[in-house]
Coordinates of C-alpha atoms in Angstrom, one line a residue:
M1 CA 62.9 17.2 5.0
P2 CA 63.3 14.6 2.6
Q3 CA 66.4 14.6 0.6
F4 CA 63.7 13.9 -2.7
W5 CA 62.7 17.2 -2.6
T6 CA 65.4 18.3 -4.4
N7 CA 66.0 15.6 -7.2
R8 CA 65.0 16.5 -10.5
D9 CA 65.4 13.1 -12.2
Y10 CA 61.4 11.3 -12.9
Q11 CA 63.1 8.7 -15.0
L12 CA 62.9 4.8 -13.2
D13 CA 65.2 1.7 -13.5
V14 CA 62.8 -0.5 -12.9
T15 CA 65.0 -2.9 -11.5
K16 CA 65.0 -0.7 -8.4
I17 CA 61.5 -1.6 -7.7
K18 CA 61.2 -5.4 -6.9
F19 CA 62.0 -6.7 -3.5
S20 CA 64.0 -4.0 -2.5
F21 CA 64.6 0.5 -2.9
V22 CA 67.6 2.2 -1.9
I23 CA 66.4 5.4 -0.8
H24 CA 68.2 8.6 0.2
F25 CA 67.2 10.0 2.9
E26 CA 69.4 12.7 4.9
N27 CA 72.6 12.0 3.0
S28 CA 72.6 8.1 3.9
I29 CA 71.4 4.8 2.2
H30 CA 69.1 2.8 3.6
M31 CA 68.3 -0.8 2.3
L32 CA 64.5 -1.8 2.9
E33 CA 63.3 -5.1 2.5
S34 CA 59.9 -4.0 2.8
R35 CA 57.4 -2.8 0.5
I36 CA 54.0 -1.7 -0.3
H37 CA 52.3 -1.7 -3.3
F38 CA 48.7 -0.7 -4.3
T39 CA 46.4 -1.4 -7.2
I40 CA 43.7 0.4 -8.2
S41 CA 40.6 -0.6 -10.6
F42 CA 37.3 0.4 -11.5
I43 CA 34.2 -2.5 -11.1
E44 CA 31.6 0.6 -10.9
P45 CA 33.1 4.0 -12.1
Q46 CA 29.4 4.8 -12.7
A47 CA 28.7 4.3 -9.1
H48 CA 31.4 6.8 -8.1
Y49 CA 33.9 4.1 -6.6
V50 CA 37.3 3.3 -7.2
E51 CA 38.6 -0.6 -5.6
V52 CA 41.8 -0.2 -3.6
E53 CA 44.3 -2.9 -2.8
M54 CA 47.0 -2.2 -1.1
D55 CA 49.9 -4.7 -0.3
I56 CA 52.1 -5.1 2.5
F57 CA 55.1 -7.2 2.1
Q58 CA 57.9 -8.1 4.8
F59 CA 57.3 -5.6 7.3
S60 CA 58.6 -6.9 11.0
E61 CA 55.4 -5.4 13.0
T62 CA 53.4 -7.3 14.2
T63 CA 50.6 -4.6 14.3
L64 CA 50.3 -2.1 12.0
D65 CA 48.2 0.9 12.0
L66 CA 46.7 1.9 8.6
K67 CA 45.2 5.6 8.4
M68 CA 43.6 7.4 5.8
P69 CA 45.0 11.2 5.8
V70 CA 42.3 14.2 7.0
W71 CA 43.5 16.8 4.7
T72 CA 45.0 17.2 1.6
P73 CA 48.4 19.5 1.6
G74 CA 47.5 23.0 -0.1
S75 CA 43.9 22.5 1.1
Y76 CA 43.6 23.4 4.5
L77 CA 40.4 22.1 6.1
V78 CA 40.0 18.7 7.5
R79 CA 38.0 17.1 5.3
E80 CA 37.4 13.3 6.7
Y81 CA 38.5 11.7 4.2
A82 CA 38.0 8.7 5.5
R83 CA 34.2 8.6 5.2
H84 CA 34.3 7.6 2.1
V85 CA 36.0 4.4 2.6
E86 CA 33.8 1.2 2.8
S87 CA 34.4 -2.8 2.7
L88 CA 37.5 -3.1 4.2
D89 CA 38.5 -6.4 4.4
V90 CA 41.9 -7.7 5.2
S91 CA 44.5 -11.2 4.3
A92 CA 47.3 -12.7 4.2
Y93 CA 48.0 -16.0 2.2
E94 CA 44.6 -16.3 1.3
Q95 CA 43.2 -16.4 5.0
P96 CA 41.4 -13.5 7.1
V97 CA 43.3 -11.4 9.2
P98 CA 41.3 -9.6 12.0
V99 CA 40.9 -5.7 11.5
T100 CA 40.0 -3.5 14.6
K101 CA 39.0 0.3 13.8
T102 CA 40.9 2.3 16.5
A103 CA 39.9 5.9 15.3
K104 CA 38.2 8.1 12.8
N105 CA 40.7 7.0 10.0
T106 CA 42.8 4.2 11.8
W107 CA 42.4 0.5 10.8
R108 CA 44.5 -1.9 13.4
I109 CA 45.7 -4.8 11.7
H110 CA 48.3 -8.3 12.7
P111 CA 50.2 -8.9 9.0
D112 CA 50.6 -13.0 8.9
R113 CA 54.9 -13.2 8.7
G114 CA 54.9 -10.1 7.4
H115 CA 52.4 -9.6 5.0
A116 CA 49.0 -8.6 4.5
K117 CA 46.7 -7.7 1.8
V118 CA 44.3 -5.0 2.1
R119 CA 41.1 -4.4 0.0
Y120 CA 38.6 -1.4 0.4
R121 CA 36.5 0.9 -1.9
V122 CA 36.3 4.5 -2.0
Y123 CA 33.2 6.5 -2.7
G124 CA 34.1 9.4 -5.0
F125 CA 31.5 12.2 -6.2
E126 CA 32.6 15.7 -5.5
T127 CA 33.5 18.1 -7.6
S128 CA 36.5 20.0 -7.1
V129 CA 39.9 19.8 -7.3
R130 CA 41.0 18.0 -4.1
T131 CA 38.5 15.6 -3.8
N132 CA 37.8 12.7 -5.6
M133 CA 35.4 12.5 -8.6
I134 CA 34.8 9.1 -10.6
N135 CA 32.2 8.3 -12.9
A136 CA 31.5 6.7 -16.2
D137 CA 33.7 9.3 -18.2
H138 CA 36.9 9.8 -16.1
A139 CA 38.3 9.4 -12.4
F140 CA 40.3 12.6 -10.5
L141 CA 41.4 10.4 -7.5
S142 CA 43.0 13.0 -5.2
P143 CA 45.7 10.7 -3.7
A144 CA 45.1 11.8 0.0
A145 CA 41.7 10.8 -0.6
T146 CA 42.0 7.5 -1.8
F147 CA 45.3 5.7 0.0
L148 CA 45.9 4.4 3.1
Y149 CA 49.1 4.7 4.8
I150 CA 51.1 2.8 7.5
E151 CA 51.8 4.8 10.7
N152 CA 55.0 5.8 11.5
H153 CA 56.1 4.9 8.0
L154 CA 55.5 7.8 5.6
E155 CA 58.9 7.8 4.1
H156 CA 58.1 4.3 2.7
P157 CA 58.5 4.1 -1.1
V158 CA 55.0 3.0 -2.8
T159 CA 54.2 1.5 -5.9
V160 CA 51.0 2.1 -7.7
E161 CA 49.4 0.3 -10.5
I162 CA 46.5 1.1 -12.2
R163 CA 44.1 -1.0 -14.5
L164 CA 42.4 1.0 -16.8
P165 CA 38.7 0.0 -17.5
S166 CA 39.3 -0.8 -21.4
E167 CA 37.0 2.3 -22.5
W168 CA 39.7 4.5 -20.7
K169 CA 43.3 5.0 -22.6
Y170 CA 45.4 7.8 -20.6
V171 CA 46.5 8.3 -17.4
S172 CA 48.1 11.5 -16.4
T173 CA 50.2 12.3 -13.0
G174 CA 53.2 13.8 -12.1
L175 CA 54.3 10.5 -10.3
A176 CA 57.0 8.3 -11.7
K177 CA 56.3 6.0 -14.5
V178 CA 57.4 2.1 -14.0
D179 CA 55.9 0.4 -16.4
Q180 CA 52.8 0.3 -18.9
Q181 CA 50.5 0.7 -15.6
T182 CA 52.6 1.5 -12.5
Y183 CA 54.3 4.0 -11.0
F184 CA 56.5 4.7 -8.0
A185 CA 56.2 7.5 -5.4
E186 CA 59.1 7.7 -3.0
S187 CA 57.8 8.1 -0.2
F188 CA 53.9 8.6 0.9
D189 CA 54.4 12.5 1.2
I190 CA 55.4 11.7 -2.9
L191 CA 52.2 9.8 -3.3
F192 CA 50.1 12.4 -1.7
D193 CA 51.0 15.3 -3.5
S194 CA 50.8 13.4 -7.0
P195 CA 47.0 13.6 -8.1
I196 CA 45.7 10.9 -10.9
E197 CA 43.8 11.7 -13.6
I198 CA 42.1 8.1 -15.6
G199 CA 39.8 9.0 -18.8
N200 CA 39.9 10.0 -22.3
Q201 CA 41.6 13.3 -21.7
D202 CA 43.2 15.4 -24.3
I203 CA 46.5 15.4 -24.2
W204 CA 49.5 17.2 -25.1
Y205 CA 53.0 18.0 -24.4
F206 CA 55.8 21.3 -24.6
T207 CA 59.1 22.2 -23.3
A208 CA 59.3 25.6 -21.3
A209 CA 62.2 26.1 -19.0
E210 CA 64.4 23.3 -20.0
T211 CA 61.2 21.2 -18.4
D212 CA 58.6 18.7 -20.6
H213 CA 55.0 19.7 -20.1
E214 CA 51.8 17.5 -20.1
F215 CA 48.4 19.5 -20.8
A216 CA 45.4 17.1 -19.7
M217 CA 42.3 18.5 -20.6
V218 CA 39.1 17.0 -19.1
G219 CA 35.9 18.0 -20.7
G220 CA 36.0 18.9 -24.1
G221 CA 36.2 22.9 -24.2
T222 CA 37.1 25.4 -26.7
Y223 CA 40.3 26.0 -26.4
N224 CA 43.1 26.5 -28.6
K225 CA 45.8 24.2 -27.8
A226 CA 48.9 26.2 -29.7
Q227 CA 48.0 29.8 -28.3
L228 CA 47.4 28.1 -24.8
T229 CA 50.7 26.4 -25.0
E230 CA 52.6 29.8 -26.1
D231 CA 51.1 31.7 -23.8
I232 CA 51.5 29.1 -20.6
R233 CA 55.0 29.2 -21.9
K234 CA 55.8 32.7 -21.7
I235 CA 54.5 32.3 -18.3
V236 CA 56.5 29.0 -17.3
E237 CA 59.8 31.6 -18.7
A238 CA 58.6 34.6 -16.8
E239 CA 58.6 32.4 -13.1
T240 CA 61.3 30.5 -13.6
A241 CA 63.4 33.5 -14.3
I242 CA 62.5 35.2 -11.2
W243 CA 63.3 31.7 -8.8
G244 CA 66.6 31.0 -11.1
E245 CA 66.1 27.6 -12.0
N246 CA 63.2 25.3 -12.7
P247 CA 63.4 22.6 -10.0
N248 CA 61.3 19.8 -12.2
S249 CA 62.2 17.9 -14.8
K250 CA 58.3 16.9 -16.0
Y251 CA 55.6 19.2 -14.8
V252 CA 51.6 18.0 -15.2
F253 CA 48.5 20.3 -16.0
I254 CA 45.4 18.9 -15.0
T255 CA 42.6 20.7 -16.0
H256 CA 38.6 20.1 -15.1
N257 CA 36.3 22.0 -17.6
Y258 CA 32.9 22.6 -16.8
Q259 CA 29.8 24.4 -17.6
S260 CA 30.9 27.2 -14.9
G261 CA 34.3 26.0 -12.8
S262 CA 37.0 27.6 -11.7
G263 CA 39.8 26.9 -8.6
G264 CA 43.0 25.3 -8.4
L265 CA 45.1 23.3 -6.3
E266 CA 48.8 23.0 -6.0
H267 CA 50.9 20.0 -6.0
L268 CA 55.2 19.6 -6.3
N269 CA 55.5 19.0 -9.9
S270 CA 51.9 19.4 -10.8
T271 CA 48.5 21.3 -10.8
V272 CA 44.8 20.5 -10.8
L273 CA 42.8 23.5 -12.5
G274 CA 39.3 24.3 -13.0
A275 CA 37.8 26.2 -15.7
S276 CA 34.4 27.2 -18.2
R277 CA 34.7 25.1 -20.8
N278 CA 33.2 27.7 -22.8
A279 CA 35.1 30.9 -21.9
Y280 CA 38.3 30.5 -23.6
Q281 CA 37.6 32.4 -26.7
I282 CA 36.1 35.0 -24.0
E283 CA 39.1 37.9 -23.2
S284 CA 38.7 38.2 -20.0
A285 CA 37.8 34.8 -19.0
Y286 CA 40.9 33.8 -20.5
K287 CA 43.3 35.9 -19.1
N288 CA 41.7 34.7 -15.9
F289 CA 42.7 31.3 -17.0
L290 CA 45.9 32.4 -17.6
S291 CA 46.1 34.2 -14.0
L292 CA 44.9 30.9 -12.6
V293 CA 48.0 29.2 -14.1
A294 CA 50.5 31.6 -13.1
H295 CA 49.4 31.6 -9.9
E296 CA 49.0 27.3 -9.4
Y297 CA 52.6 27.3 -11.1
F298 CA 54.1 29.8 -8.8
H299 CA 53.8 27.7 -5.8
L300 CA 55.7 24.8 -7.5
W301 CA 58.8 26.6 -5.6
N302 CA 56.4 29.0 -3.1
V303 CA 54.9 26.6 -0.6
K304 CA 55.9 23.4 -2.2
R305 CA 59.4 24.2 -1.8
L306 CA 60.0 27.6 0.0
R307 CA 57.8 27.3 3.1
P308 CA 57.1 27.6 6.9
K309 CA 58.2 24.7 9.0
A310 CA 54.7 23.8 9.4
L311 CA 54.1 22.9 5.6
G312 CA 56.5 20.0 5.4
P313 CA 57.1 17.4 6.7
F314 CA 53.1 17.2 7.0
D315 CA 51.0 15.4 10.0
Y316 CA 48.2 14.3 7.8
N317 CA 46.1 13.0 11.1
Q318 CA 45.5 16.6 11.7
E319 CA 45.9 20.8 11.8
N320 CA 49.1 21.8 10.5
Y321 CA 49.1 25.6 11.7
T322 CA 51.2 28.1 10.4
E323 CA 50.3 32.1 10.6
G324 CA 52.6 32.6 7.4
L325 CA 50.0 32.0 4.5
W326 CA 50.1 35.3 3.7
I327 CA 53.5 35.0 2.5
M328 CA 52.9 31.5 0.7
E329 CA 49.5 32.3 -0.6
G330 CA 49.3 36.1 -0.6
F331 CA 52.9 36.4 -2.3
T332 CA 51.1 34.3 -5.1
A333 CA 48.3 35.9 -5.1
Y334 CA 50.3 38.8 -5.8
Y335 CA 52.6 37.8 -8.6
D336 CA 49.9 35.7 -10.7
N337 CA 48.6 38.9 -11.8
L338 CA 52.0 40.9 -12.1
I339 CA 53.2 37.9 -14.0
I340 CA 50.6 38.3 -16.5
R341 CA 51.4 41.7 -16.8
R342 CA 54.7 41.3 -16.9
C343 CA 53.8 38.7 -20.0
G344 CA 52.3 41.4 -21.8
F345 CA 48.6 40.1 -21.3
F346 CA 47.3 42.9 -19.2
S347 CA 47.9 45.9 -19.9
V348 CA 49.2 48.2 -17.0
K349 CA 45.0 49.6 -16.8
E350 CA 43.8 46.2 -16.3
Y351 CA 46.7 45.0 -14.0
L352 CA 46.4 47.8 -11.8
N353 CA 42.4 47.1 -11.5
M354 CA 43.1 43.4 -10.8
L355 CA 45.7 44.7 -7.7
A356 CA 42.7 47.4 -6.6
N357 CA 40.2 44.2 -6.6
E358 CA 42.5 43.2 -3.7
F359 CA 41.8 46.1 -1.7
N360 CA 38.4 46.2 -2.6
L361 CA 37.8 42.8 -1.4
V362 CA 39.4 43.6 2.1
Y363 CA 38.2 46.3 3.1
N364 CA 34.1 45.7 1.8
R365 CA 34.5 43.2 5.1
P366 CA 33.9 44.7 8.5
G367 CA 36.1 41.4 9.3
H368 CA 39.1 43.5 8.4
Q369 CA 38.9 45.3 11.4
L370 CA 39.3 41.7 13.8
Q371 CA 41.5 39.7 12.1
S372 CA 45.2 40.5 11.1
A373 CA 46.5 38.3 7.7
A374 CA 48.8 36.3 10.2
Q375 CA 45.6 35.3 12.5
S376 CA 43.4 34.5 9.0
S377 CA 46.5 32.2 8.1
F378 CA 46.1 30.3 11.4
D379 CA 42.2 30.4 11.6
T380 CA 42.6 28.7 7.8
W381 CA 41.2 25.5 9.0
I382 CA 38.2 26.9 10.6
K383 CA 37.1 30.1 9.0
Q384 CA 39.1 30.0 5.0
Y385 CA 37.0 26.8 3.8
R386 CA 34.2 27.1 5.9
P387 CA 32.2 30.4 5.0
D388 CA 29.0 31.3 6.5
E389 CA 26.4 34.0 6.4
N390 CA 28.7 35.9 9.3
S391 CA 32.1 35.1 7.6
M392 CA 32.5 38.8 6.3
N393 CA 31.7 40.4 9.9
T394 CA 34.7 38.0 11.0
S395 CA 37.4 37.5 8.5
I396 CA 39.6 38.4 5.8
S397 CA 41.3 36.1 2.9
Y398 CA 45.0 35.7 3.6
Y399 CA 45.0 35.9 -0.2
N400 CA 43.8 39.2 -0.6
K401 CA 46.0 40.7 2.2
G402 CA 48.5 38.8 1.6
A403 CA 48.7 40.3 -1.8
M404 CA 48.3 44.1 -0.2
L405 CA 51.7 43.3 2.2
A406 CA 53.7 41.9 -1.2
A407 CA 53.1 44.4 -3.2
A408 CA 53.9 47.1 -0.5
L409 CA 57.1 45.0 0.2
D410 CA 57.7 44.9 -3.5
I411 CA 57.3 48.8 -4.4
Y412 CA 58.9 49.9 -1.1
I413 CA 62.4 47.6 -2.3
I414 CA 62.3 49.0 -5.3
S415 CA 61.9 52.5 -3.9
E416 CA 64.3 52.4 -1.4
T417 CA 67.3 50.4 -3.8
V418 CA 66.4 52.8 -6.9
G419 CA 65.1 49.7 -8.7
I420 CA 68.2 47.6 -8.4
K421 CA 66.5 45.1 -6.1
R422 CA 62.8 44.1 -5.8
L423 CA 60.7 41.4 -4.0
D424 CA 61.7 39.0 -7.1
D425 CA 64.9 38.6 -4.8
V426 CA 64.5 38.4 -1.9
L427 CA 62.4 35.7 -3.4
R428 CA 64.8 33.7 -5.1
Q429 CA 67.5 34.2 -1.9
A430 CA 65.2 32.6 0.2
Y431 CA 64.8 29.9 -1.9
N432 CA 68.2 29.5 -2.3
I433 CA 69.4 29.3 1.4
F434 CA 66.3 27.6 3.1
F435 CA 65.5 25.2 0.2
K436 CA 68.5 24.1 -1.7
Q437 CA 71.0 25.2 0.9
M438 CA 69.0 24.1 4.4
N439 CA 66.8 22.1 3.0
R440 CA 63.9 23.2 5.6
G441 CA 61.1 25.0 6.3
F442 CA 61.4 28.4 7.7
E443 CA 60.2 30.4 11.1
E444 CA 58.6 34.1 9.6
V445 CA 61.2 36.0 11.5
E446 CA 64.3 33.9 9.5
F447 CA 61.9 34.8 6.4
Q448 CA 62.0 38.3 7.4
Q449 CA 66.3 38.4 7.9
V450 CA 66.7 37.2 4.6
A451 CA 64.3 39.5 2.9
Q452 CA 65.9 43.1 4.5
S453 CA 69.8 40.9 4.1
A454 CA 69.1 40.6 0.4
T455 CA 68.3 43.8 -0.2
G456 CA 69.6 45.6 2.3
V457 CA 66.1 47.2 3.4
D458 CA 64.3 47.5 6.7
L459 CA 60.6 45.6 6.4
S460 CA 59.9 45.3 9.5
H461 CA 56.6 47.5 9.6
I462 CA 55.6 46.0 6.5
F463 CA 55.8 42.5 8.2
D464 CA 54.7 43.9 11.8
A465 CA 51.3 44.7 10.0
A466 CA 50.5 41.4 8.8
H467 CA 50.3 40.8 12.8
S468 CA 48.5 44.1 13.5
L469 CA 45.0 45.5 13.1
E470 CA 46.8 49.0 11.9
E471 CA 46.6 49.8 8.2
L472 CA 49.2 50.5 6.6
D473 CA 49.2 53.6 4.5
Y474 CA 49.1 52.4 1.0
N475 CA 49.7 55.7 -0.8
A476 CA 53.0 56.0 1.2
Y477 CA 54.2 53.5 -1.2
F478 CA 52.4 53.8 -4.4
N479 CA 53.3 57.4 -4.2
K480 CA 56.9 56.3 -4.4
V481 CA 56.4 55.0 -7.9
G482 CA 54.2 57.4 -9.6
Y483 CA 50.6 55.9 -8.4
E484 CA 47.9 56.7 -5.8
L485 CA 45.3 54.7 -4.4
I486 CA 41.4 56.6 -4.4
D487 CA 38.3 55.4 -2.9
L488 CA 35.5 56.6 -5.4
H489 CA 33.1 56.2 -2.7
S490 CA 34.6 58.2 -0.5
V491 CA 32.0 61.3 -1.2
S492 CA 29.6 59.0 -2.3
Q493 CA 25.8 60.1 -0.9
E494 CA 24.9 56.4 -1.6
L495 CA 22.1 55.5 1.2
S496 CA 22.3 51.4 2.5
L497 CA 20.6 48.8 5.0
G498 CA 23.7 47.2 4.8
I499 CA 22.0 44.0 3.8
K500 CA 22.7 41.0 0.6
I501 CA 19.6 39.7 -0.4
G502 CA 18.9 36.6 -2.6
V503 CA 15.6 35.4 -4.1
H504 CA 15.0 31.7 -3.0
E505 CA 11.4 30.5 -4.1
G506 CA 9.9 33.6 -5.2
R507 CA 11.3 35.0 -1.7
I508 CA 13.3 38.1 -1.1
V509 CA 15.9 36.5 1.5
L510 CA 18.4 38.3 3.7
K511 CA 21.9 36.7 3.0
N512 CA 24.3 38.6 4.8
V513 CA 23.8 41.7 7.2
E514 CA 27.1 44.0 7.7
R515 CA 28.7 44.7 11.1
G516 CA 27.2 48.0 12.0
S517 CA 25.2 49.0 9.3
A518 CA 21.0 50.4 9.6
A519 CA 20.0 46.4 9.5
W520 CA 22.5 45.4 11.9
D521 CA 21.4 47.4 14.4
A522 CA 18.3 47.3 14.1
G523 CA 17.8 43.9 14.3
L524 CA 17.1 42.1 10.7
N525 CA 18.6 38.2 10.7
V526 CA 19.8 36.2 7.8
D527 CA 16.9 34.1 6.4
D528 CA 14.3 37.1 7.5
E529 CA 11.6 37.5 4.6
L530 CA 11.8 40.8 2.9
I531 CA 8.0 41.1 2.2
A532 CA 6.9 45.2 2.3
I533 CA 8.9 48.5 3.2
N534 CA 6.9 51.5 4.1
G535 CA 4.0 49.3 2.7
I536 CA 5.4 48.8 -0.4
R537 CA 5.4 45.1 -1.2
L538 CA 8.8 44.7 -2.6
D539 CA 9.6 42.6 -5.7
T540 CA 12.3 40.3 -6.9
A541 CA 13.7 42.3 -9.0
G542 CA 14.7 44.6 -6.2
K543 CA 13.3 48.1 -8.1
E544 CA 11.3 49.0 -5.2
L545 CA 14.3 48.4 -2.4
D546 CA 16.4 50.5 -5.2
F547 CA 14.0 53.4 -5.4
L548 CA 13.1 53.8 -2.2
L549 CA 16.9 54.0 -1.2
E550 CA 17.1 56.6 -4.3
H551 CA 14.7 58.6 -3.1
S552 CA 15.1 59.1 0.7
K553 CA 17.3 61.2 3.2
A554 CA 20.2 59.9 5.5
D555 CA 18.3 59.0 9.0
D556 CA 15.3 58.1 7.4
I557 CA 13.3 55.5 9.9
V558 CA 11.8 52.7 7.8
D559 CA 9.1 50.3 8.4
V560 CA 10.3 46.8 7.1
L561 CA 7.6 43.9 6.8
I562 CA 9.4 40.8 7.5
A563 CA 8.7 37.1 7.9
R564 CA 11.1 35.3 10.6
D565 CA 10.4 31.8 10.8
G566 CA 6.8 32.0 9.7
L567 CA 6.2 35.0 12.1
I568 CA 5.3 38.5 10.5
R569 CA 6.7 41.2 12.2
T570 CA 7.7 44.8 11.6
I571 CA 11.6 46.4 11.8
H572 CA 12.0 49.9 12.4
T573 CA 15.5 50.6 10.6
P574 CA 17.1 53.5 10.0
L575 CA 19.0 54.6 6.2
R576 CA 22.3 55.4 6.5
R577 CA 25.2 56.1 4.4
S578 CA 26.9 53.5 2.1
T579 CA 30.0 52.1 3.9
K580 CA 30.8 50.5 0.2
Q581 CA 34.7 51.5 -1.2
Q582 CA 35.5 51.3 -4.4
W583 CA 38.9 51.8 -4.5
I584 CA 41.5 52.2 -7.8
I585 CA 45.1 52.7 -8.6
Q586 CA 45.6 55.5 -11.1
E587 CA 49.0 57.6 -12.3
K588 CA 49.2 59.9 -9.8
A589 CA 49.1 63.8 -11.4
D590 CA 52.2 65.3 -10.2
A591 CA 54.4 62.3 -10.4
S592 CA 58.0 63.2 -10.8
Q593 CA 60.1 61.7 -13.6
E594 CA 62.1 59.8 -10.9
Q595 CA 59.1 58.1 -9.4
K596 CA 57.7 57.3 -13.0
D597 CA 60.8 55.4 -13.6
L598 CA 60.8 53.6 -10.6
G599 CA 57.1 52.8 -11.5
N600 CA 57.7 51.6 -15.3
I601 CA 60.4 49.1 -13.4
W602 CA 57.6 48.0 -10.9
L603 CA 55.2 47.1 -14.2
S604 CA 57.4 46.9 -16.9
V605 CA 56.9 43.7 -19.4

């Protein structure tokens, strides 16, 4: 892995960025006469276009393959960014240079005396943290969706010049600044990991954990700068305390505020967040935003530096497979709310409700009987980001299941070491060994060995569970710290067809059919229109269906009148007890004082 990932410095000597770069890789120095310089500008931002020029200088090869990444790190889906590239042409010394497209994301060129100027446009009009959005108000550029790279030259330094439209004032990015409009990346790995926000965003600065932070708010909102700064500073300090150091000198928060928004994507020294602009004054929504901040900030260690081998250096041309996302995303999903608890934003009850929700999200998906946390990690490329009407029946999220396993690990380590060690110690030790000392990714078995060495506890049963469909007895862990996991619906008499419905153009339509439910066995299908049950027409408010379920008995047969592809038919369906689970975590009534003391360590502020 490139040595630059250990470098805290981000101020640059401009004299280095002229005709050569001195770059340190693997403890050796190489003088590179070649240069790559991008210029981006905006002629038609209102039409959602960015103009890109790529200047290539002093390359010895007579043939170069220019490639557009098919995915972006942190978002494990092949997104085919090349589909938004258009009008690509190449010249050298003001003369045309032939271009041949050899693959979906590859353009082959022949530089003239080592030089070529590549011009192309990129269309960007998708609202997310991982795709380009360009309009008259601002431009958000996901570098993997914007910049071509030269095959076999990912390690090459890059400069990027940003020409602002007259009505835009600011650039927010984690890239190192060379001058007023030029930025520098030590490699394409750094460039692709540095999103760029351009426009008139609301910017302010603060320092936490000896690191400078920039906050860039886009789209307005009801946020309170002083309060947000104070609260995020607590999060930064709490997380830095876990890892022992903050590896960045600068960190940038880019937040896009929408009418209704959420989500985030981590980067090496920045993050992009989505939020609802008018929700900052709603207590629960504000705490959820802080949890999102905690999640993405935690990733600057866990994923961006401490990582499985498959997650860097990257292959941007295809999927990068790992079974370890349950550790990277799952552990982070466990810590985000735990950090909010440690900072005092969540009460114990609020935190336990958030943790219990992980169990509800997993156990209310029949897919948990078919997919392990490790399988979910490996299949993220075809499942996690491509959900469909049957996903709940076939898969789980490594976020939720990983958080459950992380809770078991944390509690078990605390109980077995009488509160001397916990999962924090595992992460800090793994970070020091794999990132700081070895500067490489890990195999899962290596991570497990470090976890056991750091704590002196055999954790194999929990790591094994990540690869198994057999569930852990989580109460065997929660009880150790004076708590218990309870399903409030375990004795429920509630009846169910096992369906989820929605209303489309005034029609009641099936959206999901749960595996093994009455509807599943009877043959009700997604997209069936529900018209009547037992001769009673259904209303879009669901009152008639609710009344039927409340006043029937288990095993009653009901006649469901449906329309399927325009044809009317009746499906005879039994009613069964609901399999829905509602888990809560609460104090154990007969907990010993020792268990209570360990629980206080687990949930301490």
